């Protein structure tokens, strides 16, 4: 089965980390019966520089017809002074909205070998495996009205609006309940229902879906301030968390850090699987890290794990994803590290060498024949 993967390498370390993930996917072409074809387009700062728009029409067209998208990262100081309407982040928000990618899956799992790298005590994070499901195309990120007005007295008023429709809450709740049913059967919905009426409605709608469709999943509700505290106090109490766009943005960074390194965490942004445009984008949770860009220092594992999520969720290749995750675990167990996860006594390697090590482990695991170039 031929699958067309659009690579949006983006800015900063994006090209380096996506390059390693593509090499790993090519390994599957050479050693397993996959037929992944790759094409590239511009998104973010690079797209602004080359095409005058962080999300140009050429990229929209290519994205719509892909089977899946692999994204690196967007943004950097070079574009920070641009008007907000053409900043790199606009490209990212644009592609989420354009393709209807409403469900953002951000797993936070601790690789045993890295449990020491967490800023929390090892026993708090060891064995951690939680999934944050963030609503991605609604809420305060996209709500209207928004703007900055100058009032008659000359003062300025800035505002954004936290809007949710019941159907937006229902569809993200279903994604989260479905995930919970394949995992620990526990879902925690995070809101600020004590203050924000739109999230009080969120809470009610999630409860309705649970009662009608998922009676066997244990549902709890938590205010976001408490959830942030619980995440650092006792993260293993959670299985799946579902929350709004902005709360998910914040909590997923917090959850990421529990694992010791942002360089390890993948994500999937999914839309309606029956849509006639591409509805799956995979990207590392980390950003473009301009300070280390172009130096072969970035950790490609988050992007390679994102490719693994692609295998699992877009192409139904769960076994292949398992092999890839095993290869990564073996590499970590062998003491090979990029700078962000470096530990005493380990071997420090660069981005490419980390890719090489993972491919070598894949060869070892399946008796593979190649070193994908
Ligand atoms: C993320 C990022 C983005 C977001 C930014 C870069 C627009 O922080 O994916 O978490 O806020 O969604
Ligand atoms: Mg974020």
Coordinates of C-alpha atoms and ligand atoms in Angstrom, one line a residue:
X1 CA 0.0 0.0 0.0
X2 CA 1.5 3.3 -1.1
X3 CA 1.2 6.1 1.5
X4 CA 2.1 9.7 0.7
X5 CA 3.7 11.4 3.6
X6 CA 4.1 15.2 3.4
X7 CA 7.2 16.4 5.3
X8 CA 6.9 20.0 6.7
X9 CA 10.4 20.3 8.2
X10 CA 9.8 23.9 9.2
X11 CA 12.3 26.0 11.1
X12 CA 15.2 25.7 13.5
X13 CA 16.0 22.1 14.3
X14 CA 12.9 21.0 12.3
X15 CA 14.9 19.9 9.2
X16 CA 17.4 17.9 11.2
X17 CA 14.9 16.0 13.3
X18 CA 12.5 15.2 10.5
X19 CA 15.4 14.0 8.4
X20 CA 16.1 11.3 10.9
X21 CA 12.4 10.3 11.1
X22 CA 12.3 10.0 7.4
X23 CA 15.4 7.8 7.4
X24 CA 13.7 5.5 9.9
X25 CA 10.5 5.3 7.8
X26 CA 12.6 4.5 4.8
X27 CA 14.1 1.7 6.7
X28 CA 10.6 0.2 6.9
X29 CA 10.3 0.5 3.1
X30 CA 13.5 -1.5 2.7
X31 CA 12.9 -4.1 5.4
X32 CA 9.1 -4.4 5.8
X33 CA 6.4 -4.3 3.2
X34 CA 5.7 -0.6 3.4
X35 CA 5.7 1.8 0.5
X36 CA 6.0 5.3 1.9
X37 CA 6.5 8.1 -0.6
X38 CA 7.8 11.5 0.7
X39 CA 7.2 15.0 -0.5
X40 CA 8.1 18.3 1.0
X41 CA 6.5 21.7 1.5
X42 CA 7.1 24.9 3.5
X43 CA 5.5 25.9 6.7
X44 CA 6.3 28.6 9.3
X45 CA 9.2 31.0 9.0
X46 CA 10.8 29.3 6.1
X47 CA 7.5 29.5 4.2
X48 CA 7.3 33.2 5.0
X49 CA 10.8 33.8 3.8
X50 CA 10.4 31.8 0.5
X51 CA 6.8 32.3 -0.3
X52 CA 5.7 35.3 1.7
X53 CA 3.2 33.4 3.8
X54 CA 3.7 31.1 6.8
X55 CA 1.0 28.8 5.4
X56 CA 1.1 29.3 1.6
X57 CA -1.5 27.9 -0.8
X58 CA 1.1 25.4 -2.2
X59 CA 1.4 23.9 1.3
X60 CA -2.4 23.9 1.8
X61 CA -2.8 22.0 -1.5
X62 CA -0.1 19.5 -0.7
X63 CA -1.4 19.0 2.9
X64 CA -4.9 18.3 1.8
X65 CA -4.0 15.5 -0.4
X66 CA -1.4 13.7 1.7
X67 CA -2.1 10.5 3.6
X68 CA -0.3 11.9 6.7
X69 CA 1.9 14.8 7.5
X70 CA 5.2 14.8 9.5
X71 CA 6.0 18.2 10.9
X72 CA 9.3 19.4 12.5
X73 CA 8.9 22.7 14.3
X74 CA 8.1 26.3 13.4
X75 CA 9.2 29.7 14.7
X76 CA 12.3 31.4 15.9
X77 CA 13.7 34.9 16.9
X78 CA 14.2 35.8 13.2
X79 CA 10.4 36.2 12.8
X80 CA 9.4 37.3 16.2
X81 CA 9.0 41.0 15.3
X82 CA 6.7 40.2 12.3
X83 CA 3.0 41.1 12.6
X84 CA 1.1 38.3 14.3
X85 CA -0.8 37.6 11.1
X86 CA 2.3 36.3 9.3
X87 CA 4.3 34.9 12.2
X88 CA 5.4 31.2 11.9
X89 CA 2.9 30.1 14.6
X90 CA 0.1 31.3 12.3
X91 CA 1.2 28.5 9.9
X92 CA 0.8 25.9 12.6
X93 CA -2.6 27.2 13.7
X94 CA -3.6 27.5 10.1
X95 CA -2.9 23.9 9.2
X96 CA -4.7 22.6 12.3
X97 CA -7.8 24.6 11.4
X98 CA -7.6 24.0 7.6
X99 CA -7.5 20.2 8.0
X100 CA -9.9 20.1 11.0
X101 CA -7.3 18.5 13.3
X102 CA -9.4 18.9 16.5
X103 CA -7.8 16.1 18.6
X104 CA -4.3 16.6 19.8
X105 CA -2.8 13.5 21.5
X106 CA 0.2 14.2 23.7
X107 CA 1.4 11.1 25.5
X108 CA 3.9 11.6 28.3
X109 CA 5.7 8.5 29.2
X110 CA 8.9 8.0 31.1
X111 CA 11.5 5.7 29.6
X112 CA 12.9 3.8 32.5
X113 CA 16.5 4.8 31.5
X114 CA 15.6 8.4 31.8
X115 CA 13.6 8.4 35.0
X116 CA 16.6 10.1 36.6
X117 CA 16.5 13.0 34.2
X118 CA 13.2 14.2 35.6
X119 CA 13.3 17.2 37.9
X120 CA 10.9 15.2 40.1
X121 CA 11.9 12.3 42.4
X122 CA 12.4 9.1 40.5
X123 CA 9.6 7.2 42.3
X124 CA 7.1 9.9 41.4
X125 CA 7.7 9.5 37.7
X126 CA 9.0 6.0 37.2
X127 CA 6.6 4.0 35.0
X128 CA 4.6 7.1 34.1
X129 CA 2.4 6.7 31.0
X130 CA -0.4 9.3 30.6
X131 CA -2.1 10.7 27.6
X132 CA -3.2 14.3 27.3
X133 CA -6.0 14.9 24.8
X134 CA -6.1 18.5 23.9
X135 CA -8.9 20.1 21.9
X136 CA -7.0 21.8 19.1
X137 CA -9.3 23.8 16.8
X138 CA -11.6 25.7 19.2
X139 CA -11.6 27.5 22.5
X140 CA -9.9 30.7 23.2
X141 CA -7.3 30.2 20.4
X142 CA -9.9 30.7 17.7
X143 CA -13.0 32.2 19.5
X144 CA -14.6 35.4 18.2
X145 CA -14.8 38.2 19.0
X146 CA -11.1 38.9 19.5
X147 CA -9.1 42.0 18.9
X148 CA -7.5 45.1 20.4
X149 CA -9.7 48.2 20.3
X150 CA -8.8 51.8 21.1
X151 CA -11.6 53.3 23.2
X152 CA -12.9 56.9 23.0
X153 CA -10.8 57.8 26.0
X154 CA -7.7 56.7 24.2
X155 CA -7.2 53.6 26.4
X156 CA -6.8 50.2 24.7
X157 CA -8.9 47.0 25.3
X158 CA -7.6 43.6 24.2
X159 CA -9.8 40.5 24.2
X160 CA -10.1 36.9 23.2
X161 CA -13.2 34.7 23.7
X162 CA -13.4 31.2 25.0
X163 CA -16.0 29.6 22.9
X164 CA -17.1 25.9 22.7
X165 CA -20.0 24.4 20.9
X166 CA -21.5 21.3 22.4
X167 CA -20.6 19.2 19.3
X168 CA -16.9 20.3 19.7
X169 CA -16.9 19.0 23.3
X170 CA -18.7 15.8 22.3
X171 CA -16.3 14.8 19.5
X172 CA -13.2 15.4 21.6
X173 CA -14.7 13.6 24.5
X174 CA -15.4 10.6 22.3
X175 CA -11.7 10.5 21.1
X176 CA -10.6 10.6 24.8
X177 CA -13.1 8.0 25.9
X178 CA -12.0 5.7 23.0
X179 CA -8.4 6.1 24.0
X180 CA -9.2 5.5 27.7
X181 CA -11.1 2.3 26.7
X182 CA -7.9 1.0 25.1
X183 CA -5.8 2.0 28.1
X184 CA -6.5 2.2 31.8
X185 CA -10.2 3.0 31.5
X186 CA -9.9 6.2 33.4
X187 CA -10.6 9.7 32.0
X188 CA -10.1 13.0 33.8
X189 CA -11.7 16.0 32.2
X190 CA -10.0 19.3 33.1
X191 CA -11.9 22.6 33.1
X192 CA -12.5 25.7 35.1
X193 CA -16.2 25.1 35.6
X194 CA -16.2 27.1 38.8
X195 CA -15.5 30.3 36.9
X196 CA -15.9 29.9 33.2
X197 CA -19.5 29.0 32.0
X198 CA -18.2 27.7 28.7
X199 CA -16.2 25.1 30.5
X200 CA -19.1 24.4 32.9
X201 CA -20.9 23.4 29.7
X202 CA -17.8 21.4 28.7
X203 CA -18.1 19.4 31.9
X204 CA -21.8 18.7 31.4
X205 CA -21.3 17.5 27.8
X206 CA -18.5 15.2 28.7
X207 CA -20.7 13.7 31.5
X208 CA -23.5 13.2 29.0
X209 CA -21.2 11.3 26.6
X210 CA -20.0 9.1 29.4
X211 CA -23.5 8.2 30.6
X212 CA -24.8 7.5 27.1
X213 CA -21.8 5.8 25.4
X214 CA -19.0 4.9 27.8
X215 CA -20.5 3.7 31.1
X216 CA -17.5 1.4 31.7
X217 CA -15.0 4.3 31.7
X218 CA -14.4 6.0 35.1
X219 CA -14.9 9.7 34.6
X220 CA -13.5 12.4 36.9
X221 CA -13.5 16.2 36.7
X222 CA -10.8 18.5 37.9
X223 CA -10.2 22.2 37.8
X224 CA -7.2 23.2 35.8
X225 CA -5.3 24.8 38.7
X226 CA -5.7 21.6 40.7
X227 CA -4.8 19.5 37.7
X228 CA -1.5 21.4 37.3
X229 CA -0.7 20.8 40.9
X230 CA -1.7 17.1 40.8
X231 CA 0.5 16.6 37.7
X232 CA 3.6 17.4 39.6
X233 CA 2.4 16.0 43.0
X234 CA 1.3 12.5 41.8
X235 CA 1.2 12.2 38.0
X236 CA 0.6 8.5 38.0
X237 CA -3.0 9.1 39.3
X238 CA -3.9 10.0 35.7
X239 CA -4.5 7.7 32.7
X240 CA -6.2 9.9 30.0
X241 CA -6.8 13.7 30.5
X242 CA -9.1 15.6 28.1
X243 CA -9.1 19.4 28.2
X244 CA -9.6 22.6 26.2
X245 CA -7.1 24.0 23.7
X246 CA -5.3 26.5 26.1
X247 CA -5.4 24.3 29.2
X248 CA -4.0 21.5 27.1
X249 CA -1.2 23.7 25.8
X250 CA -0.1 24.5 29.3
X251 CA -0.6 21.1 30.9
X252 CA 1.1 19.2 28.1
X253 CA 4.3 21.2 28.6
X254 CA 4.1 20.5 32.3
X255 CA 3.5 16.8 31.7
X256 CA 6.4 16.8 29.1
X257 CA 8.8 18.0 31.7
X258 CA 7.9 15.2 34.1
X259 CA 9.5 12.8 31.6
X260 CA 12.9 14.6 31.8
X261 CA 13.1 15.9 28.3
X262 CA 10.9 17.7 25.8
X263 CA 13.1 16.0 23.2
X264 CA 11.4 12.7 23.9
X265 CA 7.7 13.5 23.4
X266 CA 5.7 12.9 20.2
X267 CA 2.2 14.1 19.3
X268 CA -0.6 13.4 16.9
X269 CA -3.2 15.9 15.7
X270 CA -6.1 14.1 14.3
X271 CA -9.3 15.1 12.6
X272 CA -12.3 13.2 11.2
X273 CA -11.0 10.0 9.7
X274 CA -13.7 10.0 7.1
X275 CA -12.8 13.5 5.9
X276 CA -11.8 13.8 2.2
X277 CA -8.7 15.8 3.1
X278 CA -5.7 14.7 5.1
X279 CA -6.7 14.4 8.8
X280 CA -3.5 13.4 10.5
X281 CA -0.4 15.4 11.4
X282 CA 2.4 14.1 13.6
X283 CA 5.0 16.4 15.3
X284 CA 7.3 16.5 18.2
X285 CA 6.0 18.5 21.2
X286 CA 9.2 20.5 21.4
X287 CA 9.8 23.7 19.5
X288 CA 12.4 24.8 16.9
X289 CA 15.2 25.3 19.4
X290 CA 17.0 28.0 17.4
X291 CA 19.9 28.1 19.8
X292 CA 21.1 24.6 18.6
X293 CA 19.7 24.6 15.1
X294 CA 22.0 23.4 12.3
X295 CA 24.6 21.9 14.8
X296 CA 23.6 18.3 14.8
X297 CA 22.8 18.5 18.5
X298 CA 19.0 18.1 18.6
X299 CA 17.4 15.0 19.9
X300 CA 15.4 13.4 17.0
X301 CA 13.6 10.9 19.3
X302 CA 10.4 12.9 19.7
X303 CA 10.1 13.1 15.9
X304 CA 10.9 9.5 15.4
X305 CA 8.3 8.6 18.1
X306 CA 5.9 10.9 16.2
X307 CA 6.6 8.7 13.1
X308 CA 5.8 5.7 15.3
X309 CA 2.4 7.3 16.2
X310 CA 1.9 7.7 12.4
X311 CA 2.5 4.0 11.9
X312 CA 0.0 3.2 14.6
X313 CA -2.8 5.7 14.1
X314 CA -2.7 6.5 10.3
X315 CA -1.5 3.2 8.8
X316 CA -2.7 0.6 11.3
X317 CA 0.9 -0.7 11.6
X318 CA 0.9 -1.3 15.4
X319 CA 3.5 -4.1 15.2
X320 CA 5.9 -1.9 13.3
X321 CA 5.3 0.9 15.8
X322 CA 6.1 -1.5 18.6
X323 CA 9.4 -2.6 17.0
X324 CA 10.4 1.1 16.5
X325 CA 9.6 1.9 20.1
X326 CA 11.6 -1.1 21.2
X327 CA 14.5 0.0 19.1
X328 CA 14.5 3.4 20.8
X329 CA 14.3 1.8 24.3
X330 CA 17.2 -0.4 23.4
X331 CA 19.3 2.6 22.2
X332 CA 18.6 4.4 25.5
X333 CA 19.4 1.3 27.4
X334 CA 22.8 1.1 25.6
X335 CA 23.7 4.5 27.0
X336 CA 23.5 6.5 23.8
X337 CA 22.4 10.1 24.5
X338 CA 21.9 13.4 22.8
X339 CA 22.8 16.5 24.9
X340 CA 19.3 17.1 26.3
X341 CA 19.2 13.7 28.0
X342 CA 22.9 13.3 28.7
X343 CA 23.8 11.4 31.9
X344 CA 27.1 10.7 33.6
X345 CA 28.8 7.7 32.0
X346 CA 26.7 7.8 28.8
X347 CA 27.9 8.3 25.3
X348 CA 27.1 11.7 23.8
X349 CA 26.0 11.7 20.2
X350 CA 24.5 14.1 17.7
X351 CA 21.2 14.0 15.8
X352 CA 22.5 11.9 12.9
X353 CA 24.3 9.4 15.1
X354 CA 21.1 9.0 17.2
X355 CA 19.3 8.2 14.0
X356 CA 22.1 5.7 13.1
X357 CA 21.8 4.0 16.4
X358 CA 18.1 3.6 16.2
X359 CA 18.4 2.1 12.6
X360 CA 21.1 -0.2 13.8
X361 CA 18.8 -1.4 16.6
X362 CA 16.0 -1.9 14.1
X363 CA 18.4 -4.0 12.0
X364 CA 19.3 -6.0 15.1
X365 CA 15.7 -6.6 16.1
X366 CA 14.4 -7.8 12.8
X367 CA 17.6 -9.0 11.1
X368 CA 17.4 -6.1 8.7
X369 CA 19.6 -5.7 5.7
X370 CA 20.2 -2.1 5.4
X371 CA 21.5 1.2 6.8
X372 CA 19.0 3.5 5.1
X373 CA 21.1 6.3 3.7
Ligands
LIG1 C1 2.1 23.9 20.9 C2 2.6 25.3 20.7 C3 1.7 26.1 19.8 C4 0.4 26.2 20.6 C5 2.2 27.4 19.5 C6 3.6 27.4 18.8 C7 1.3 28.1 18.5 O1 2.9 25.8 22.0 O2 1.8 23.2 19.9 O3 1.8 23.5 22.1 O4 0.2 27.1 21.4 O5 -0.5 25.4 20.3
LIG2 MG1 2.6 24.5 23.6

